[in-house]
Amino acid sequence: NAGVTQTPKFRVLKTGQSMTLLCAQDMNHEYMYWYRQDPGMGLRLIHYSVGEGTTAKGEVPDGYNVSRLKKQNFLLGLESAAPSQTSVYFCASSYEADSLEQYFGPGTRLTVT
Amino acid sequence: GENVEQHPSTLSVQEGDSAVIKCTYSDSASNYFPWYKQELGKRPQLIIDIRSNVGEKKDQRIAVTLNKTAKHFSLHITETQPEDSAVYFCAAIDTGTASKLTFGTGTRLQVTL
């Protein structure tokens, strides 16, 4: 099993450009999450999904959109990138049954100039 | 919603000494408290967790204690080693009503030789 994978690993965008980050998991997990990590601010939840076809806002959703068309994939979109969105983005998934453990992807380092 | 505070933000200990990281939470309904370790440039990984029906849990050199009355929980690492150097995050969730963890802001632990 690959676990949780993220594409791309690195990206540099110019202000106003758009992009989509892809998260994929092969563990048949119901729950998926997108976090951003900034120095001194820990992990902040952007959006999450409790199942295929569902999405919900987290702590810092502004400027981002998400979709969960397939159970194994969770996409994070930036429609018009801003320098404030420079961050490391982590995707995570969990089963929410016996185990509440969240499995994280390797992260995507995004720089917006 | 839940609010988790974590202290200290940085901690430096000598190899072989013990390290303690403390977290407080605000929602008395929270009943699951995991701890994640993130090594430099890597993804966060679960190292230990505790549920509210237990006061203490141990796994080799690491232990977690929970005080539900005071709404705080702590991570204890004994006989620290250089490979314990990392950022540690606590988190909390009310599994009955919420689908997402609330993370603390992290503690950077440095184990010096």
PDB file of C-alpha atoms in Angstrom:
ATOM      1  CA  ASN A   1       0.000   0.000   0.000  1.00  0.00           C
ATOM      2  CA  ALA A   2       1.203   3.477  -0.867  1.00  0.00           C
ATOM      3  CA  GLY A   3      -0.805   5.022   2.008  1.00  0.00           C
ATOM      4  CA  VAL A   4      -1.487   8.713   1.431  1.00  0.00           C
ATOM      5  CA  THR A   5       0.185  10.396  -1.532  1.00  0.00           C
ATOM      6  CA  GLN A   6       0.185  14.029  -2.629  1.00  0.00           C
ATOM      7  CA  THR A   7       0.872  15.628  -5.990  1.00  0.00           C
ATOM      8  CA  PRO A   8       2.878  17.777  -6.586  1.00  0.00           C
ATOM      9  CA  LYS A   9       5.657  17.865  -3.977  1.00  0.00           C
ATOM     10  CA  PHE A  10       6.699  21.428  -4.775  1.00  0.00           C
ATOM     11  CA  ARG A  11       5.163  24.273  -6.720  1.00  0.00           C
ATOM     12  CA  VAL A  12       5.857  27.934  -7.325  1.00  0.00           C
ATOM     13  CA  LEU A  13       2.933  30.098  -8.430  1.00  0.00           C
ATOM     14  CA  LYS A  14       2.579  33.727  -9.337  1.00  0.00           C
ATOM     15  CA  THR A  15      -0.092  35.803  -7.643  1.00  0.00           C
ATOM     16  CA  GLY A  16      -3.429  35.247  -9.347  1.00  0.00           C
ATOM     17  CA  GLN A  17      -2.589  31.854 -10.835  1.00  0.00           C
ATOM     18  CA  SER A  18      -4.664  28.802 -10.049  1.00  0.00           C
ATOM     19  CA  MET A  19      -3.720  25.243  -9.225  1.00  0.00           C
ATOM     20  CA  THR A  20      -5.080  21.982  -7.836  1.00  0.00           C
ATOM     21  CA  LEU A  21      -3.391  19.795  -5.251  1.00  0.00           C
ATOM     22  CA  LEU A  22      -4.256  16.120  -5.422  1.00  0.00           C
ATOM     23  CA  CYS A  23      -4.445  13.776  -2.451  1.00  0.00           C
ATOM     24  CA  ALA A  24      -4.945  10.055  -2.927  1.00  0.00           C
ATOM     25  CA  GLN A  25      -5.280   7.246  -0.380  1.00  0.00           C
ATOM     26  CA  ASP A  26      -5.497   3.507  -0.922  1.00  0.00           C
ATOM     27  CA  MET A  27      -6.662   2.511   2.570  1.00  0.00           C
ATOM     28  CA  ASN A  28     -10.403   2.810   1.906  1.00  0.00           C
ATOM     29  CA  HIS A  29     -10.638   5.600   4.477  1.00  0.00           C
ATOM     30  CA  GLU A  30     -13.883   7.510   4.798  1.00  0.00           C
ATOM     31  CA  TYR A  31     -12.504  10.744   6.232  1.00  0.00           C
ATOM     32  CA  MET A  32     -10.030  13.019   4.454  1.00  0.00           C
ATOM     33  CA  TYR A  33      -8.545  16.365   5.481  1.00  0.00           C
ATOM     34  CA  TRP A  34      -6.506  19.242   4.094  1.00  0.00           C
ATOM     35  CA  TYR A  35      -4.230  21.190   6.468  1.00  0.00           C
ATOM     36  CA  ARG A  36      -1.793  23.996   6.017  1.00  0.00           C
ATOM     37  CA  GLN A  37       1.289  24.298   8.193  1.00  0.00           C
ATOM     38  CA  ASP A  38       2.970  27.618   8.826  1.00  0.00           C
ATOM     39  CA  PRO A  39       5.845  28.321  11.230  1.00  0.00           C
ATOM     40  CA  GLY A  40       4.616  28.682  14.817  1.00  0.00           C
ATOM     41  CA  MET A  41       0.983  28.035  13.896  1.00  0.00           C
ATOM     42  CA  GLY A  42       0.783  24.278  13.902  1.00  0.00           C
ATOM     43  CA  LEU A  43      -1.621  22.424  11.649  1.00  0.00           C
ATOM     44  CA  ARG A  44      -4.683  24.393  10.622  1.00  0.00           C
ATOM     45  CA  LEU A  45      -7.607  22.626   8.991  1.00  0.00           C
ATOM     46  CA  ILE A  46      -8.703  24.070   5.642  1.00  0.00           C
ATOM     47  CA  HIS A  47     -11.474  21.697   4.543  1.00  0.00           C
ATOM     48  CA  TYR A  48     -12.428  18.125   5.253  1.00  0.00           C
ATOM     49  CA  SER A  49     -14.687  15.352   3.973  1.00  0.00           C
ATOM     50  CA  VAL A  50     -16.545  12.646   5.863  1.00  0.00           C
ATOM     51  CA  GLY A  51     -17.270  10.582   2.772  1.00  0.00           C
ATOM     52  CA  GLU A  52     -17.464  10.513  -0.994  1.00  0.00           C
ATOM     53  CA  GLY A  53     -19.390  13.494  -2.321  1.00  0.00           C
ATOM     54  CA  THR A  54     -19.234  15.453   0.971  1.00  0.00           C
ATOM     55  CA  THR A  55     -17.087  18.416   1.995  1.00  0.00           C
ATOM     56  CA  ALA A  56     -17.064  20.796   4.950  1.00  0.00           C
ATOM     57  CA  LYS A  57     -15.204  23.933   5.963  1.00  0.00           C
ATOM     58  CA  GLY A  58     -12.458  23.861   8.527  1.00  0.00           C
ATOM     59  CA  GLU A  59     -10.717  26.613  10.418  1.00  0.00           C
ATOM     60  CA  VAL A  60      -9.201  28.526   7.456  1.00  0.00           C
ATOM     61  CA  PRO A  61     -11.265  27.802   4.318  1.00  0.00           C
ATOM     62  CA  ASP A  62     -11.150  31.204   2.594  1.00  0.00           C
ATOM     63  CA  GLY A  63      -9.424  31.174  -0.804  1.00  0.00           C
ATOM     64  CA  TYR A  64      -9.671  27.391  -1.161  1.00  0.00           C
ATOM     65  CA  ASN A  65     -12.163  24.954  -2.646  1.00  0.00           C
ATOM     66  CA  VAL A  66     -12.279  21.169  -2.434  1.00  0.00           C
ATOM     67  CA  SER A  67     -13.940  18.226  -4.103  1.00  0.00           C
ATOM     68  CA  ARG A  68     -14.342  14.540  -3.207  1.00  0.00           C
ATOM     69  CA  LEU A  69     -15.786  12.949  -6.302  1.00  0.00           C
ATOM     70  CA  LYS A  70     -14.138   9.599  -5.570  1.00  0.00           C
ATOM     71  CA  LYS A  71     -13.634   8.074  -2.149  1.00  0.00           C
ATOM     72  CA  GLN A  72      -9.891   7.702  -2.637  1.00  0.00           C
ATOM     73  CA  ASN A  73      -9.218  11.254  -3.870  1.00  0.00           C
ATOM     74  CA  PHE A  74      -9.506  14.668  -2.224  1.00  0.00           C
ATOM     75  CA  LEU A  75      -8.638  17.715  -4.321  1.00  0.00           C
ATOM     76  CA  LEU A  76      -7.698  21.145  -2.984  1.00  0.00           C
ATOM     77  CA  GLY A  77      -8.037  24.071  -5.371  1.00  0.00           C
ATOM     78  CA  LEU A  78      -6.644  27.579  -5.261  1.00  0.00           C
ATOM     79  CA  GLU A  79      -8.559  29.710  -7.745  1.00  0.00           C
ATOM     80  CA  SER A  80      -6.466  32.878  -7.466  1.00  0.00           C
ATOM     81  CA  ALA A  81      -3.297  32.335  -5.461  1.00  0.00           C
ATOM     82  CA  ALA A  82      -2.086  34.981  -3.007  1.00  0.00           C
ATOM     83  CA  PRO A  83       1.286  35.282  -1.219  1.00  0.00           C
ATOM     84  CA  SER A  84      -0.535  34.546   2.072  1.00  0.00           C
ATOM     85  CA  GLN A  85      -1.160  31.046   0.746  1.00  0.00           C
ATOM     86  CA  THR A  86       2.545  30.264   0.744  1.00  0.00           C
ATOM     87  CA  SER A  87       2.691  27.267   3.046  1.00  0.00           C
ATOM     88  CA  VAL A  88       3.209  23.535   3.354  1.00  0.00           C
ATOM     89  CA  TYR A  89      -0.009  21.657   2.662  1.00  0.00           C
ATOM     90  CA  PHE A  90      -0.705  18.267   4.195  1.00  0.00           C
ATOM     91  CA  CYS A  91      -3.469  15.876   3.332  1.00  0.00           C
ATOM     92  CA  ALA A  92      -4.589  13.260   5.837  1.00  0.00           C
ATOM     93  CA  SER A  93      -7.103  10.440   6.000  1.00  0.00           C
ATOM     94  CA  SER A  94      -8.680   8.324   8.711  1.00  0.00           C
ATOM     95  CA  TYR A  95     -11.129   5.467   9.017  1.00  0.00           C
ATOM     96  CA  GLU A  96     -13.133   6.726  11.958  1.00  0.00           C
ATOM     97  CA  ALA A  97     -14.068   3.284  13.195  1.00  0.00           C
ATOM     98  CA  ASP A  98     -11.869   1.455  15.671  1.00  0.00           C
ATOM     99  CA  SER A  99      -8.959   3.767  15.018  1.00  0.00           C
ATOM    100  CA  LEU A 100      -9.072   7.539  14.906  1.00  0.00           C
ATOM    101  CA  GLU A 101      -5.474   7.781  13.725  1.00  0.00           C
ATOM    102  CA  GLN A 102      -4.930  10.247  10.920  1.00  0.00           C
ATOM    103  CA  TYR A 103      -2.439   9.192   8.259  1.00  0.00           C
ATOM    104  CA  PHE A 104      -0.669  12.102   6.641  1.00  0.00           C
ATOM    105  CA  GLY A 105       0.688  12.513   3.156  1.00  0.00           C
ATOM    106  CA  PRO A 106       4.266  13.751   2.550  1.00  0.00           C
ATOM    107  CA  GLY A 107       3.193  17.365   2.045  1.00  0.00           C
ATOM    108  CA  THR A 108       3.271  19.917  -0.773  1.00  0.00           C
ATOM    109  CA  ARG A 109       5.455  22.998  -0.437  1.00  0.00           C
ATOM    110  CA  LEU A 110       3.758  25.883  -2.223  1.00  0.00           C
ATOM    111  CA  THR A 111       5.328  29.280  -2.787  1.00  0.00           C
ATOM    112  CA  VAL A 112       3.283  32.161  -4.182  1.00  0.00           C
ATOM    113  CA  THR A 113       5.323  35.093  -5.459  1.00  0.00           C
TER     114      THR A 113
ATOM    115  CA  GLY B   1     -15.552  24.896  19.180  1.00  0.00           C
ATOM    116  CA  GLU B   2     -12.578  23.213  20.765  1.00  0.00           C
ATOM    117  CA  ASN B   3      -9.444  25.197  21.592  1.00  0.00           C
ATOM    118  CA  VAL B   4      -6.161  23.452  22.397  1.00  0.00           C
ATOM    119  CA  GLU B   5      -3.213  25.276  23.929  1.00  0.00           C
ATOM    120  CA  GLN B   6       0.246  23.693  24.022  1.00  0.00           C
ATOM    121  CA  HIS B   7       3.328  24.585  26.074  1.00  0.00           C
ATOM    122  CA  PRO B   8       6.189  25.113  25.806  1.00  0.00           C
ATOM    123  CA  SER B   9       6.726  26.094  22.200  1.00  0.00           C
ATOM    124  CA  THR B  10      10.372  25.039  22.389  1.00  0.00           C
ATOM    125  CA  LEU B  11      12.117  22.663  24.772  1.00  0.00           C
ATOM    126  CA  SER B  12      15.775  21.758  24.987  1.00  0.00           C
ATOM    127  CA  VAL B  13      16.946  18.816  27.106  1.00  0.00           C
ATOM    128  CA  GLN B  14      20.156  16.876  27.466  1.00  0.00           C
ATOM    129  CA  GLU B  15      20.296  13.319  26.230  1.00  0.00           C
ATOM    130  CA  GLY B  16      19.047  10.978  28.940  1.00  0.00           C
ATOM    131  CA  ASP B  17      16.890  13.589  30.649  1.00  0.00           C
ATOM    132  CA  SER B  18      13.080  13.589  30.631  1.00  0.00           C
ATOM    133  CA  ALA B  19      10.871  15.922  28.608  1.00  0.00           C
ATOM    134  CA  VAL B  20       7.316  16.969  29.398  1.00  0.00           C
ATOM    135  CA  ILE B  21       4.924  18.758  27.049  1.00  0.00           C
ATOM    136  CA  LYS B  22       1.574  20.004  28.302  1.00  0.00           C
ATOM    137  CA  CYS B  23      -1.729  20.735  26.584  1.00  0.00           C
ATOM    138  CA  THR B  24      -5.011  22.149  27.803  1.00  0.00           C
ATOM    139  CA  TYR B  25      -8.359  21.870  26.054  1.00  0.00           C
ATOM    140  CA  SER B  26     -11.567  23.830  26.394  1.00  0.00           C
ATOM    141  CA  ASP B  27     -14.383  21.424  25.454  1.00  0.00           C
ATOM    142  CA  SER B  28     -15.213  19.151  28.370  1.00  0.00           C
ATOM    143  CA  ALA B  29     -16.888  16.746  25.918  1.00  0.00           C
ATOM    144  CA  SER B  30     -13.581  15.944  24.195  1.00  0.00           C
ATOM    145  CA  ASN B  31     -12.760  12.264  24.704  1.00  0.00           C
ATOM    146  CA  TYR B  32      -9.819  11.402  22.448  1.00  0.00           C
ATOM    147  CA  PHE B  33      -6.339  12.926  22.712  1.00  0.00           C
ATOM    148  CA  PRO B  34      -3.582  11.913  20.274  1.00  0.00           C
ATOM    149  CA  TRP B  35       0.025  13.044  20.063  1.00  0.00           C
ATOM    150  CA  TYR B  36       1.831  13.385  16.733  1.00  0.00           C
ATOM    151  CA  LYS B  37       5.558  13.628  16.075  1.00  0.00           C
ATOM    152  CA  GLN B  38       6.932  15.461  13.062  1.00  0.00           C
ATOM    153  CA  GLU B  39      10.595  15.133  12.198  1.00  0.00           C
ATOM    154  CA  LEU B  40      12.211  17.855  10.119  1.00  0.00           C
ATOM    155  CA  GLY B  41      10.887  17.807   6.573  1.00  0.00           C
ATOM    156  CA  LYS B  42       8.665  14.805   7.236  1.00  0.00           C
ATOM    157  CA  ARG B  43       4.975  14.187   7.744  1.00  0.00           C
ATOM    158  CA  PRO B  44       3.319  14.078  11.204  1.00  0.00           C
ATOM    159  CA  GLN B  45       2.904  10.570  12.609  1.00  0.00           C
ATOM    160  CA  LEU B  46       0.873   9.319  15.546  1.00  0.00           C
ATOM    161  CA  ILE B  47       3.047   8.213  18.469  1.00  0.00           C
ATOM    162  CA  ILE B  48       0.525   7.678  21.247  1.00  0.00           C
ATOM    163  CA  ASP B  49      -3.085   8.461  22.079  1.00  0.00           C
ATOM    164  CA  ILE B  50      -5.393   8.294  25.069  1.00  0.00           C
ATOM    165  CA  ARG B  51      -9.139   8.140  25.504  1.00  0.00           C
ATOM    166  CA  SER B  52     -11.024   9.835  28.290  1.00  0.00           C
ATOM    167  CA  ASN B  53     -11.813   6.613  30.154  1.00  0.00           C
ATOM    168  CA  VAL B  54      -8.106   6.154  30.904  1.00  0.00           C
ATOM    169  CA  GLY B  55      -5.869   8.311  33.093  1.00  0.00           C
ATOM    170  CA  GLU B  56      -2.477   7.196  31.812  1.00  0.00           C
ATOM    171  CA  LYS B  57      -1.033   5.207  28.947  1.00  0.00           C
ATOM    172  CA  LYS B  58       2.554   4.077  28.389  1.00  0.00           C
ATOM    173  CA  ASP B  59       4.493   2.808  25.406  1.00  0.00           C
ATOM    174  CA  GLN B  60       8.137   2.132  26.206  1.00  0.00           C
ATOM    175  CA  ARG B  61       9.768   5.543  26.838  1.00  0.00           C
ATOM    176  CA  ILE B  62       6.711   7.637  26.135  1.00  0.00           C
ATOM    177  CA  ALA B  63       3.623   8.110  28.264  1.00  0.00           C
ATOM    178  CA  VAL B  64       0.569  10.308  28.227  1.00  0.00           C
ATOM    179  CA  THR B  65      -1.457  11.408  31.240  1.00  0.00           C
ATOM    180  CA  LEU B  66      -4.930  12.905  31.229  1.00  0.00           C
ATOM    181  CA  ASN B  67      -6.644  15.002  33.887  1.00  0.00           C
ATOM    182  CA  LYS B  68     -10.273  15.386  32.793  1.00  0.00           C
ATOM    183  CA  THR B  69     -11.206  17.589  35.729  1.00  0.00           C
ATOM    184  CA  ALA B  70      -8.526  20.125  34.927  1.00  0.00           C
ATOM    185  CA  LYS B  71      -8.882  19.555  31.171  1.00  0.00           C
ATOM    186  CA  HIS B  72      -5.237  18.997  30.519  1.00  0.00           C
ATOM    187  CA  PHE B  73      -3.059  16.199  29.214  1.00  0.00           C
ATOM    188  CA  SER B  74       0.686  15.756  28.990  1.00  0.00           C
ATOM    189  CA  LEU B  75       3.295  13.858  27.005  1.00  0.00           C
ATOM    190  CA  HIS B  76       6.229  12.447  28.945  1.00  0.00           C
ATOM    191  CA  ILE B  77       9.386  11.206  27.253  1.00  0.00           C
ATOM    192  CA  THR B  78      11.959   9.519  29.469  1.00  0.00           C
ATOM    193  CA  GLU B  79      15.629   8.789  28.727  1.00  0.00           C
ATOM    194  CA  THR B  80      15.549  11.123  25.740  1.00  0.00           C
ATOM    195  CA  GLN B  81      17.679  10.322  22.709  1.00  0.00           C
ATOM    196  CA  PRO B  82      18.804  12.489  19.765  1.00  0.00           C
ATOM    197  CA  GLU B  83      16.207  10.811  17.538  1.00  0.00           C
ATOM    198  CA  ASP B  84      13.490  12.229  19.801  1.00  0.00           C
ATOM    199  CA  SER B  85      14.323  15.674  18.404  1.00  0.00           C
ATOM    200  CA  ALA B  86      11.223  16.757  16.475  1.00  0.00           C
ATOM    201  CA  VAL B  87       8.096  18.863  16.684  1.00  0.00           C
ATOM    202  CA  TYR B  88       5.331  17.321  18.781  1.00  0.00           C
ATOM    203  CA  PHE B  89       1.650  18.179  18.369  1.00  0.00           C
ATOM    204  CA  CYS B  90      -1.183  17.405  20.748  1.00  0.00           C
ATOM    205  CA  ALA B  91      -4.809  17.278  19.600  1.00  0.00           C
ATOM    206  CA  ALA B  92      -8.308  16.769  20.940  1.00  0.00           C
ATOM    207  CA  ILE B  93     -11.701  15.728  19.636  1.00  0.00           C
ATOM    208  CA  ASP B  94     -15.186  14.934  20.841  1.00  0.00           C
ATOM    209  CA  THR B  95     -15.775  11.779  18.827  1.00  0.00           C
ATOM    210  CA  GLY B  96     -19.495  11.906  19.519  1.00  0.00           C
ATOM    211  CA  THR B  97     -20.182  15.146  17.710  1.00  0.00           C
ATOM    212  CA  ALA B  98     -17.099  16.199  15.754  1.00  0.00           C
ATOM    213  CA  SER B  99     -15.318  14.779  12.761  1.00  0.00           C
ATOM    214  CA  LYS B 100     -12.119  16.777  13.019  1.00  0.00           C
ATOM    215  CA  LEU B 101      -9.189  17.060  15.394  1.00  0.00           C
ATOM    216  CA  THR B 102      -8.149  20.373  16.890  1.00  0.00           C
ATOM    217  CA  PHE B 103      -4.356  20.585  17.066  1.00  0.00           C
ATOM    218  CA  GLY B 104      -2.109  22.505  19.413  1.00  0.00           C
ATOM    219  CA  THR B 105       0.527  24.792  17.928  1.00  0.00           C
ATOM    220  CA  GLY B 106       3.384  22.359  18.474  1.00  0.00           C
ATOM    221  CA  THR B 107       6.494  21.993  20.652  1.00  0.00           C
ATOM    222  CA  ARG B 108       9.933  21.847  19.114  1.00  0.00           C
ATOM    223  CA  LEU B 109      11.998  19.414  21.203  1.00  0.00           C
ATOM    224  CA  GLN B 110      15.771  19.502  20.876  1.00  0.00           C
ATOM    225  CA  VAL B 111      17.782  16.742  22.529  1.00  0.00           C
ATOM    226  CA  THR B 112      21.396  17.772  22.925  1.00  0.00           C
ATOM    227  CA  LEU B 113      24.363  15.466  23.432  1.00  0.00           C
TER     228      LEU B 113
END
